[in-house]
Amino acid sequence: MKNQNTINVSINRPKGKYILPLLKGMCYTLRQLFTKPITIEYPEQKREVSKRWRGLHRLKTNDKGDLKCVACGLCVTICPPDAIKVVPYEDEGGRRYPKEFIIDEIRCIFCGFCAEACPMDAIELTKVYDYVDYNRNDFIFDISKLKTPEKFIFKGK
Ligand code: SF4
Ligand code: SF4
């Protein structure tokens, strides 16, 4: 006696249906073998960033190597996240310098307002975008670090 619960399932597999897509896939793979790769060997290789890119800051110097900054504090006032600290100093000749100039690069939102507001063209945002470290304190840049942001480009291990 035939079991009433038996369900007959027939799978319709048309012959050759998968051959064409398979060949197409293999052709695509083969073509990629002879195509120039679009990936790069980061961090040894770097991509060019946009001209408008805003990365780590640089404090600019004049021909004598002195900071152009006169510690006016405009950048401090305009900075939205309060990431800049400037301690002014005035020498006997009345020349003003920043005794201390600190940017917290973690607080910074890289808006570029500080560079735009600066009346002395003393600060700029560079194209350095991949500074990495394990310690938050290392992201607090003082004058010596701000003079040479390129030193902090990530080069791998
Ligand atoms: S880029 Fe913007 S957030 Fe960063 S320090 Fe300058 S003003 Fe502040
Ligand atoms: S960087 Fe420019 S805006 Fe900021 S304190 Fe120096 S001179 Fe003033």
Short mmCIF file of N, CA and C and ligand atoms in Angstrom, two decimals:
data_model
loop_
_atom_site.label_atom_id
_atom_site.label_comp_id
_atom_site.label_asym_id
_atom_site.label_seq_id
_atom_site.Cartn_x
_atom_site.Cartn_y
_atom_site.Cartn_z
N MET A 1 0.84 -1.20 0.00
CA MET A 1 0.00 0.00 0.00
C MET A 1 0.88 1.27 0.00
N LYS A 2 0.48 2.21 -0.84
CA LYS A 2 1.28 3.44 -0.98
C LYS A 2 1.11 4.36 0.23
N ASN A 3 2.27 4.92 0.78
CA ASN A 3 2.21 5.85 1.92
C ASN A 3 1.56 7.17 1.49
N GLN A 4 0.51 7.58 2.23
CA GLN A 4 -0.26 8.78 1.87
C GLN A 4 0.56 10.07 2.07
N ASN A 5 1.59 10.00 2.98
CA ASN A 5 2.35 11.21 3.30
C ASN A 5 3.51 11.48 2.34
N THR A 6 3.71 10.59 1.41
CA THR A 6 4.85 10.77 0.50
C THR A 6 4.57 11.91 -0.46
N ILE A 7 5.57 12.82 -0.60
CA ILE A 7 5.42 13.93 -1.55
C ILE A 7 6.45 13.74 -2.65
N ASN A 8 6.01 13.76 -3.85
CA ASN A 8 6.93 13.63 -4.98
C ASN A 8 7.45 15.00 -5.38
N VAL A 9 8.76 15.15 -5.31
CA VAL A 9 9.38 16.42 -5.70
C VAL A 9 10.22 16.17 -6.93
N SER A 10 9.94 16.90 -7.95
CA SER A 10 10.77 16.75 -9.15
C SER A 10 11.50 18.06 -9.39
N ILE A 11 12.81 18.00 -9.52
CA ILE A 11 13.60 19.21 -9.76
C ILE A 11 13.91 19.26 -11.25
N ASN A 12 13.52 20.37 -11.83
CA ASN A 12 13.73 20.53 -13.26
C ASN A 12 15.06 21.23 -13.50
N ARG A 13 16.04 20.51 -13.95
CA ARG A 13 17.36 21.09 -14.19
C ARG A 13 17.64 21.12 -15.68
N PRO A 14 17.38 22.23 -16.34
CA PRO A 14 17.65 22.26 -17.77
C PRO A 14 19.15 22.13 -18.03
N LYS A 15 19.53 21.26 -18.90
CA LYS A 15 20.94 21.01 -19.17
C LYS A 15 21.59 22.25 -19.80
N GLY A 16 22.78 22.60 -19.32
CA GLY A 16 23.54 23.71 -19.91
C GLY A 16 23.16 25.07 -19.40
N LYS A 17 22.20 25.14 -18.47
CA LYS A 17 21.74 26.45 -17.98
C LYS A 17 22.85 27.21 -17.24
N TYR A 18 23.74 26.48 -16.57
CA TYR A 18 24.77 27.12 -15.74
C TYR A 18 26.10 27.31 -16.46
N ILE A 19 26.20 26.72 -17.63
CA ILE A 19 27.50 26.76 -18.33
C ILE A 19 27.86 28.18 -18.75
N LEU A 20 26.88 28.89 -19.33
CA LEU A 20 27.17 30.24 -19.85
C LEU A 20 27.58 31.21 -18.72
N PRO A 21 26.82 31.28 -17.62
CA PRO A 21 27.26 32.18 -16.53
C PRO A 21 28.62 31.80 -15.98
N LEU A 22 28.87 30.47 -15.93
CA LEU A 22 30.17 30.01 -15.42
C LEU A 22 31.30 30.50 -16.32
N LEU A 23 31.10 30.37 -17.63
CA LEU A 23 32.12 30.82 -18.58
C LEU A 23 32.31 32.33 -18.49
N LYS A 24 31.19 33.03 -18.33
CA LYS A 24 31.26 34.50 -18.21
C LYS A 24 32.10 34.89 -16.99
N GLY A 25 31.85 34.20 -15.90
CA GLY A 25 32.58 34.47 -14.66
C GLY A 25 34.06 34.19 -14.82
N MET A 26 34.38 33.08 -15.48
CA MET A 26 35.79 32.73 -15.69
C MET A 26 36.48 33.75 -16.60
N CYS A 27 35.74 34.20 -17.64
CA CYS A 27 36.31 35.22 -18.55
C CYS A 27 36.61 36.50 -17.78
N TYR A 28 35.68 36.89 -16.89
CA TYR A 28 35.87 38.11 -16.12
C TYR A 28 37.11 37.98 -15.23
N THR A 29 37.22 36.82 -14.59
CA THR A 29 38.39 36.59 -13.71
C THR A 29 39.67 36.65 -14.51
N LEU A 30 39.67 36.02 -15.69
CA LEU A 30 40.86 35.99 -16.54
C LEU A 30 41.24 37.41 -16.99
N ARG A 31 40.20 38.20 -17.32
CA ARG A 31 40.45 39.58 -17.76
C ARG A 31 41.11 40.39 -16.64
N GLN A 32 40.68 40.16 -15.40
CA GLN A 32 41.24 40.92 -14.28
C GLN A 32 42.72 40.63 -14.06
N LEU A 33 43.15 39.42 -14.48
CA LEU A 33 44.57 39.06 -14.32
C LEU A 33 45.47 39.98 -15.12
N PHE A 34 44.95 40.54 -16.21
CA PHE A 34 45.76 41.39 -17.09
C PHE A 34 45.37 42.87 -16.98
N THR A 35 44.56 43.19 -15.98
CA THR A 35 44.15 44.58 -15.78
C THR A 35 44.99 45.21 -14.67
N LYS A 36 45.33 46.48 -14.83
CA LYS A 36 46.10 47.18 -13.80
C LYS A 36 45.30 47.24 -12.51
N PRO A 37 45.87 46.83 -11.37
CA PRO A 37 45.09 46.84 -10.13
C PRO A 37 44.74 48.25 -9.67
N ILE A 38 43.58 48.39 -9.04
CA ILE A 38 43.19 49.71 -8.53
C ILE A 38 43.54 49.85 -7.05
N THR A 39 43.99 48.77 -6.45
CA THR A 39 44.39 48.83 -5.04
C THR A 39 45.86 49.26 -4.95
N ILE A 40 46.27 49.74 -3.78
CA ILE A 40 47.66 50.13 -3.57
C ILE A 40 48.20 49.44 -2.33
N GLU A 41 49.53 49.45 -2.21
CA GLU A 41 50.18 48.81 -1.06
C GLU A 41 50.32 49.81 0.08
N TYR A 42 49.19 50.15 0.71
CA TYR A 42 49.22 51.06 1.83
C TYR A 42 49.81 50.33 3.05
N PRO A 43 50.63 50.94 3.87
CA PRO A 43 50.96 52.37 3.93
C PRO A 43 52.22 52.74 3.16
N GLU A 44 52.89 51.76 2.52
CA GLU A 44 54.10 52.13 1.76
C GLU A 44 53.74 53.07 0.61
N GLN A 45 52.61 52.81 -0.03
CA GLN A 45 52.15 53.70 -1.10
C GLN A 45 50.98 54.53 -0.56
N LYS A 46 50.95 55.78 -1.00
CA LYS A 46 49.88 56.67 -0.54
C LYS A 46 49.10 57.19 -1.73
N ARG A 47 47.84 57.43 -1.52
CA ARG A 47 47.04 58.07 -2.56
C ARG A 47 47.18 59.59 -2.44
N GLU A 48 47.13 60.25 -3.59
CA GLU A 48 47.09 61.71 -3.59
C GLU A 48 45.75 62.15 -3.03
N VAL A 49 45.77 63.09 -2.12
CA VAL A 49 44.49 63.59 -1.60
C VAL A 49 44.14 64.89 -2.31
N SER A 50 42.92 65.32 -2.14
CA SER A 50 42.43 66.53 -2.79
C SER A 50 43.27 67.75 -2.38
N LYS A 51 43.33 68.73 -3.28
CA LYS A 51 44.06 69.96 -2.95
C LYS A 51 43.46 70.63 -1.73
N ARG A 52 42.16 70.42 -1.52
CA ARG A 52 41.47 71.08 -0.40
C ARG A 52 41.59 70.29 0.90
N TRP A 53 42.34 69.18 0.88
CA TRP A 53 42.42 68.31 2.04
C TRP A 53 42.95 69.07 3.26
N ARG A 54 42.35 68.79 4.42
CA ARG A 54 42.81 69.43 5.65
C ARG A 54 43.28 68.36 6.63
N GLY A 55 44.60 68.28 6.75
CA GLY A 55 45.18 67.29 7.66
C GLY A 55 45.86 67.97 8.84
N LEU A 56 46.90 67.32 9.35
CA LEU A 56 47.61 67.88 10.52
C LEU A 56 48.08 69.30 10.25
N HIS A 57 48.16 70.09 11.31
CA HIS A 57 48.54 71.51 11.18
C HIS A 57 50.05 71.68 11.07
N ARG A 58 50.43 72.81 10.45
CA ARG A 58 51.82 73.23 10.47
C ARG A 58 51.88 74.68 10.92
N LEU A 59 52.78 74.95 11.83
CA LEU A 59 53.06 76.34 12.19
C LEU A 59 54.17 76.81 11.25
N LYS A 60 53.89 77.83 10.48
CA LYS A 60 54.85 78.28 9.48
C LYS A 60 55.94 79.14 10.11
N THR A 61 57.09 79.13 9.44
CA THR A 61 58.21 79.96 9.90
C THR A 61 58.61 80.94 8.79
N ASN A 62 59.32 82.00 9.17
CA ASN A 62 59.81 82.95 8.17
C ASN A 62 61.19 82.52 7.67
N ASP A 63 61.83 83.37 6.87
CA ASP A 63 63.15 83.02 6.29
C ASP A 63 64.21 82.74 7.36
N LYS A 64 64.05 83.40 8.50
CA LYS A 64 65.04 83.20 9.58
C LYS A 64 64.76 81.95 10.40
N GLY A 65 63.64 81.30 10.12
CA GLY A 65 63.29 80.11 10.89
C GLY A 65 62.44 80.41 12.12
N ASP A 66 62.06 81.70 12.28
CA ASP A 66 61.21 82.06 13.42
C ASP A 66 59.74 81.81 13.07
N LEU A 67 58.97 81.50 14.09
CA LEU A 67 57.53 81.31 13.87
C LEU A 67 56.89 82.61 13.39
N LYS A 68 55.98 82.50 12.44
CA LYS A 68 55.27 83.68 11.97
C LYS A 68 54.17 84.11 12.95
N CYS A 69 53.80 83.19 13.80
CA CYS A 69 52.73 83.43 14.77
C CYS A 69 53.11 84.56 15.73
N VAL A 70 52.14 85.47 15.99
CA VAL A 70 52.37 86.55 16.95
C VAL A 70 51.51 86.37 18.21
N ALA A 71 50.98 85.17 18.35
CA ALA A 71 50.20 84.81 19.55
C ALA A 71 49.04 85.77 19.79
N CYS A 72 48.34 86.14 18.73
CA CYS A 72 47.21 87.06 18.88
C CYS A 72 45.99 86.37 19.48
N GLY A 73 45.93 85.06 19.31
CA GLY A 73 44.83 84.30 19.92
C GLY A 73 43.57 84.22 19.09
N LEU A 74 43.60 84.75 17.85
CA LEU A 74 42.38 84.69 17.03
C LEU A 74 41.98 83.24 16.73
N CYS A 75 42.97 82.42 16.47
CA CYS A 75 42.68 81.01 16.16
C CYS A 75 42.03 80.32 17.36
N VAL A 76 42.49 80.70 18.56
CA VAL A 76 41.93 80.11 19.78
C VAL A 76 40.45 80.49 19.90
N THR A 77 40.17 81.76 19.60
CA THR A 77 38.80 82.25 19.74
C THR A 77 37.87 81.60 18.74
N ILE A 78 38.37 81.37 17.53
CA ILE A 78 37.46 80.89 16.48
C ILE A 78 37.31 79.37 16.47
N CYS A 79 38.22 78.67 17.11
CA CYS A 79 38.21 77.19 17.05
C CYS A 79 36.93 76.62 17.69
N PRO A 80 36.07 75.96 16.92
CA PRO A 80 34.80 75.47 17.47
C PRO A 80 34.96 74.48 18.63
N PRO A 81 35.86 73.49 18.54
CA PRO A 81 35.91 72.52 19.66
C PRO A 81 36.91 72.91 20.74
N ASP A 82 37.44 74.14 20.68
CA ASP A 82 38.38 74.59 21.72
C ASP A 82 39.61 73.68 21.77
N ALA A 83 40.21 73.49 20.61
CA ALA A 83 41.32 72.54 20.52
C ALA A 83 42.69 73.21 20.57
N ILE A 84 42.71 74.55 20.59
CA ILE A 84 43.99 75.27 20.54
C ILE A 84 44.25 75.99 21.85
N LYS A 85 45.50 75.93 22.27
CA LYS A 85 45.91 76.71 23.45
C LYS A 85 47.16 77.50 23.06
N VAL A 86 47.14 78.80 23.31
CA VAL A 86 48.30 79.65 23.01
C VAL A 86 48.67 80.44 24.26
N VAL A 87 49.93 80.36 24.62
CA VAL A 87 50.44 81.20 25.72
C VAL A 87 51.38 82.22 25.10
N PRO A 88 51.00 83.53 25.13
CA PRO A 88 51.82 84.54 24.47
C PRO A 88 53.05 84.94 25.30
N TYR A 89 54.02 85.47 24.55
CA TYR A 89 55.25 85.95 25.19
C TYR A 89 55.73 87.15 24.40
N GLU A 90 56.19 88.17 25.11
CA GLU A 90 56.69 89.36 24.43
C GLU A 90 58.13 89.61 24.86
N ASP A 91 59.05 89.75 23.89
CA ASP A 91 60.45 89.98 24.25
C ASP A 91 60.71 91.47 24.50
N GLU A 92 61.98 91.80 24.82
CA GLU A 92 62.32 93.19 25.17
C GLU A 92 62.05 94.14 24.01
N GLY A 93 62.19 93.63 22.79
CA GLY A 93 61.97 94.48 21.63
C GLY A 93 60.50 94.62 21.26
N GLY A 94 59.62 94.03 22.04
CA GLY A 94 58.18 94.15 21.76
C GLY A 94 57.66 93.11 20.79
N ARG A 95 58.52 92.20 20.39
CA ARG A 95 58.10 91.15 19.43
C ARG A 95 57.34 90.06 20.17
N ARG A 96 56.18 89.70 19.68
CA ARG A 96 55.35 88.68 20.34
C ARG A 96 55.55 87.32 19.71
N TYR A 97 55.65 86.33 20.54
CA TYR A 97 55.79 84.93 20.12
C TYR A 97 54.79 84.07 20.91
N PRO A 98 54.51 82.89 20.44
CA PRO A 98 53.81 81.96 21.33
C PRO A 98 54.83 81.22 22.19
N LYS A 99 54.75 81.42 23.49
CA LYS A 99 55.64 80.67 24.38
C LYS A 99 55.24 79.19 24.34
N GLU A 100 53.94 79.02 24.22
CA GLU A 100 53.40 77.67 24.12
C GLU A 100 52.30 77.70 23.06
N PHE A 101 52.28 76.74 22.19
CA PHE A 101 51.21 76.64 21.18
C PHE A 101 50.86 75.17 21.07
N ILE A 102 49.64 74.85 21.47
CA ILE A 102 49.25 73.43 21.52
C ILE A 102 47.96 73.22 20.75
N ILE A 103 47.95 72.18 19.94
CA ILE A 103 46.70 71.77 19.29
C ILE A 103 46.42 70.33 19.66
N ASP A 104 45.23 70.10 20.16
CA ASP A 104 44.79 68.73 20.46
C ASP A 104 44.18 68.18 19.18
N GLU A 105 44.95 67.34 18.50
CA GLU A 105 44.52 66.85 17.18
C GLU A 105 43.37 65.84 17.28
N ILE A 106 43.06 65.40 18.49
CA ILE A 106 41.88 64.53 18.64
C ILE A 106 40.61 65.38 18.76
N ARG A 107 40.71 66.49 19.46
CA ARG A 107 39.55 67.38 19.58
C ARG A 107 39.26 68.09 18.25
N CYS A 108 40.32 68.38 17.51
CA CYS A 108 40.21 69.14 16.26
C CYS A 108 39.25 68.44 15.29
N ILE A 109 38.43 69.26 14.61
CA ILE A 109 37.51 68.71 13.60
C ILE A 109 37.98 69.07 12.19
N PHE A 110 39.18 69.62 12.09
CA PHE A 110 39.83 69.93 10.81
C PHE A 110 38.93 70.80 9.92
N CYS A 111 38.34 71.81 10.55
CA CYS A 111 37.48 72.74 9.81
C CYS A 111 38.30 73.76 9.04
N GLY A 112 39.52 74.04 9.52
CA GLY A 112 40.37 75.00 8.82
C GLY A 112 40.12 76.44 9.23
N PHE A 113 39.23 76.69 10.19
CA PHE A 113 38.93 78.07 10.60
C PHE A 113 40.17 78.78 11.13
N CYS A 114 41.03 78.03 11.86
CA CYS A 114 42.22 78.67 12.45
C CYS A 114 43.10 79.26 11.34
N ALA A 115 43.28 78.49 10.26
CA ALA A 115 44.12 78.97 9.16
C ALA A 115 43.47 80.16 8.45
N GLU A 116 42.16 80.12 8.34
CA GLU A 116 41.45 81.22 7.66
C GLU A 116 41.48 82.48 8.49
N ALA A 117 41.39 82.33 9.80
CA ALA A 117 41.31 83.51 10.67
C ALA A 117 42.66 84.16 10.92
N CYS A 118 43.73 83.40 10.74
CA CYS A 118 45.05 83.90 11.14
C CYS A 118 45.48 85.12 10.30
N PRO A 119 45.74 86.27 10.94
CA PRO A 119 46.13 87.47 10.18
C PRO A 119 47.56 87.42 9.68
N MET A 120 48.36 86.50 10.20
CA MET A 120 49.78 86.42 9.85
C MET A 120 50.08 85.27 8.88
N ASP A 121 49.08 84.56 8.44
CA ASP A 121 49.30 83.38 7.60
C ASP A 121 50.31 82.44 8.27
N ALA A 122 50.12 82.25 9.56
CA ALA A 122 51.13 81.54 10.35
C ALA A 122 50.80 80.07 10.55
N ILE A 123 49.61 79.67 10.17
CA ILE A 123 49.22 78.27 10.41
C ILE A 123 48.52 77.73 9.16
N GLU A 124 48.79 76.49 8.85
CA GLU A 124 48.12 75.87 7.71
C GLU A 124 47.79 74.42 8.04
N LEU A 125 46.87 73.88 7.28
CA LEU A 125 46.54 72.47 7.45
C LEU A 125 47.17 71.71 6.29
N THR A 126 47.96 70.72 6.62
CA THR A 126 48.73 69.99 5.59
C THR A 126 47.91 68.81 5.06
N LYS A 127 48.55 68.03 4.20
CA LYS A 127 47.87 66.87 3.64
C LYS A 127 48.13 65.59 4.44
N VAL A 128 48.78 65.75 5.59
CA VAL A 128 49.08 64.57 6.41
C VAL A 128 47.79 64.08 7.07
N TYR A 129 47.33 62.92 6.65
CA TYR A 129 46.01 62.45 7.10
C TYR A 129 46.07 61.16 7.92
N ASP A 130 47.22 60.54 8.01
CA ASP A 130 47.21 59.21 8.62
C ASP A 130 48.20 59.11 9.78
N TYR A 131 48.08 60.04 10.70
CA TYR A 131 48.88 59.95 11.91
C TYR A 131 48.19 58.97 12.87
N VAL A 132 48.91 57.97 13.31
CA VAL A 132 48.32 56.99 14.23
C VAL A 132 49.21 56.83 15.46
N ASP A 133 48.57 56.51 16.57
CA ASP A 133 49.32 56.22 17.78
C ASP A 133 48.41 55.51 18.76
N TYR A 134 49.00 55.02 19.84
CA TYR A 134 48.22 54.28 20.84
C TYR A 134 47.84 55.14 22.03
N ASN A 135 48.45 56.30 22.13
CA ASN A 135 48.32 57.11 23.33
C ASN A 135 47.68 58.46 22.98
N ARG A 136 46.62 58.84 23.70
CA ARG A 136 45.93 60.11 23.41
C ARG A 136 46.87 61.30 23.53
N ASN A 137 47.79 61.23 24.50
CA ASN A 137 48.69 62.37 24.72
C ASN A 137 49.58 62.63 23.51
N ASP A 138 49.85 61.61 22.72
CA ASP A 138 50.69 61.81 21.54
C ASP A 138 49.97 62.60 20.44
N PHE A 139 48.66 62.79 20.61
CA PHE A 139 47.91 63.59 19.63
C PHE A 139 47.84 65.06 20.03
N ILE A 140 48.47 65.37 21.15
CA ILE A 140 48.55 66.77 21.56
C ILE A 140 49.86 67.32 21.01
N PHE A 141 49.74 68.16 20.00
CA PHE A 141 50.92 68.65 19.28
C PHE A 141 51.39 69.98 19.87
N ASP A 142 52.68 70.01 20.22
CA ASP A 142 53.26 71.27 20.69
C ASP A 142 54.00 71.94 19.53
N ILE A 143 54.72 73.01 19.83
CA ILE A 143 55.37 73.78 18.75
C ILE A 143 56.31 72.92 17.93
N SER A 144 57.13 72.12 18.59
CA SER A 144 58.12 71.34 17.83
C SER A 144 57.43 70.34 16.90
N LYS A 145 56.35 69.73 17.34
CA LYS A 145 55.63 68.80 16.47
C LYS A 145 54.88 69.55 15.36
N LEU A 146 54.37 70.72 15.73
CA LEU A 146 53.60 71.49 14.74
C LEU A 146 54.48 72.09 13.65
N LYS A 147 55.78 72.17 13.91
CA LYS A 147 56.68 72.70 12.88
C LYS A 147 56.94 71.65 11.79
N THR A 148 56.85 70.38 12.16
CA THR A 148 57.21 69.33 11.19
C THR A 148 56.17 68.20 11.16
N PRO A 149 54.96 68.51 10.71
CA PRO A 149 53.92 67.47 10.72
C PRO A 149 54.25 66.28 9.81
N GLU A 150 55.07 66.52 8.78
CA GLU A 150 55.41 65.42 7.86
C GLU A 150 56.15 64.28 8.57
N LYS A 151 56.78 64.61 9.69
CA LYS A 151 57.49 63.56 10.43
C LYS A 151 56.54 62.49 10.95
N PHE A 152 55.25 62.82 10.98
CA PHE A 152 54.30 61.90 11.61
C PHE A 152 53.45 61.14 10.59
N ILE A 153 53.89 61.15 9.35
CA ILE A 153 53.17 60.36 8.34
C ILE A 153 53.35 58.88 8.67
N PHE A 154 52.26 58.16 8.64
CA PHE A 154 52.30 56.74 8.99
C PHE A 154 53.03 55.96 7.89
N LYS A 155 54.06 55.20 8.31
CA LYS A 155 54.83 54.44 7.32
C LYS A 155 54.73 52.93 7.57
N GLY A 156 53.82 52.52 8.40
CA GLY A 156 53.70 51.11 8.73
C GLY A 156 54.54 50.79 9.95
N LYS A 157 54.72 49.52 10.20
CA LYS A 157 55.44 49.10 11.41
C LYS A 157 56.91 49.46 11.32
S1 SF4 B 1 41.05 73.11 12.14
FE1 SF4 B 1 39.21 73.90 13.18
S2 SF4 B 1 38.93 72.53 14.90
FE2 SF4 B 1 41.00 72.19 14.19
S3 SF4 B 1 42.29 73.54 15.42
FE3 SF4 B 1 41.74 74.68 13.57
S4 SF4 B 1 39.88 75.83 14.09
FE4 SF4 B 1 40.16 74.23 15.65
S1 SF4 B 2 48.42 81.15 14.55
FE1 SF4 B 2 47.73 83.10 13.71
S2 SF4 B 2 45.72 83.43 14.66
FE2 SF4 B 2 46.73 81.86 15.88
S3 SF4 B 2 47.72 82.99 17.52
FE3 SF4 B 2 49.24 82.76 15.88
S4 SF4 B 2 49.04 84.64 14.66
FE4 SF4 B 2 47.21 84.50 15.93
#
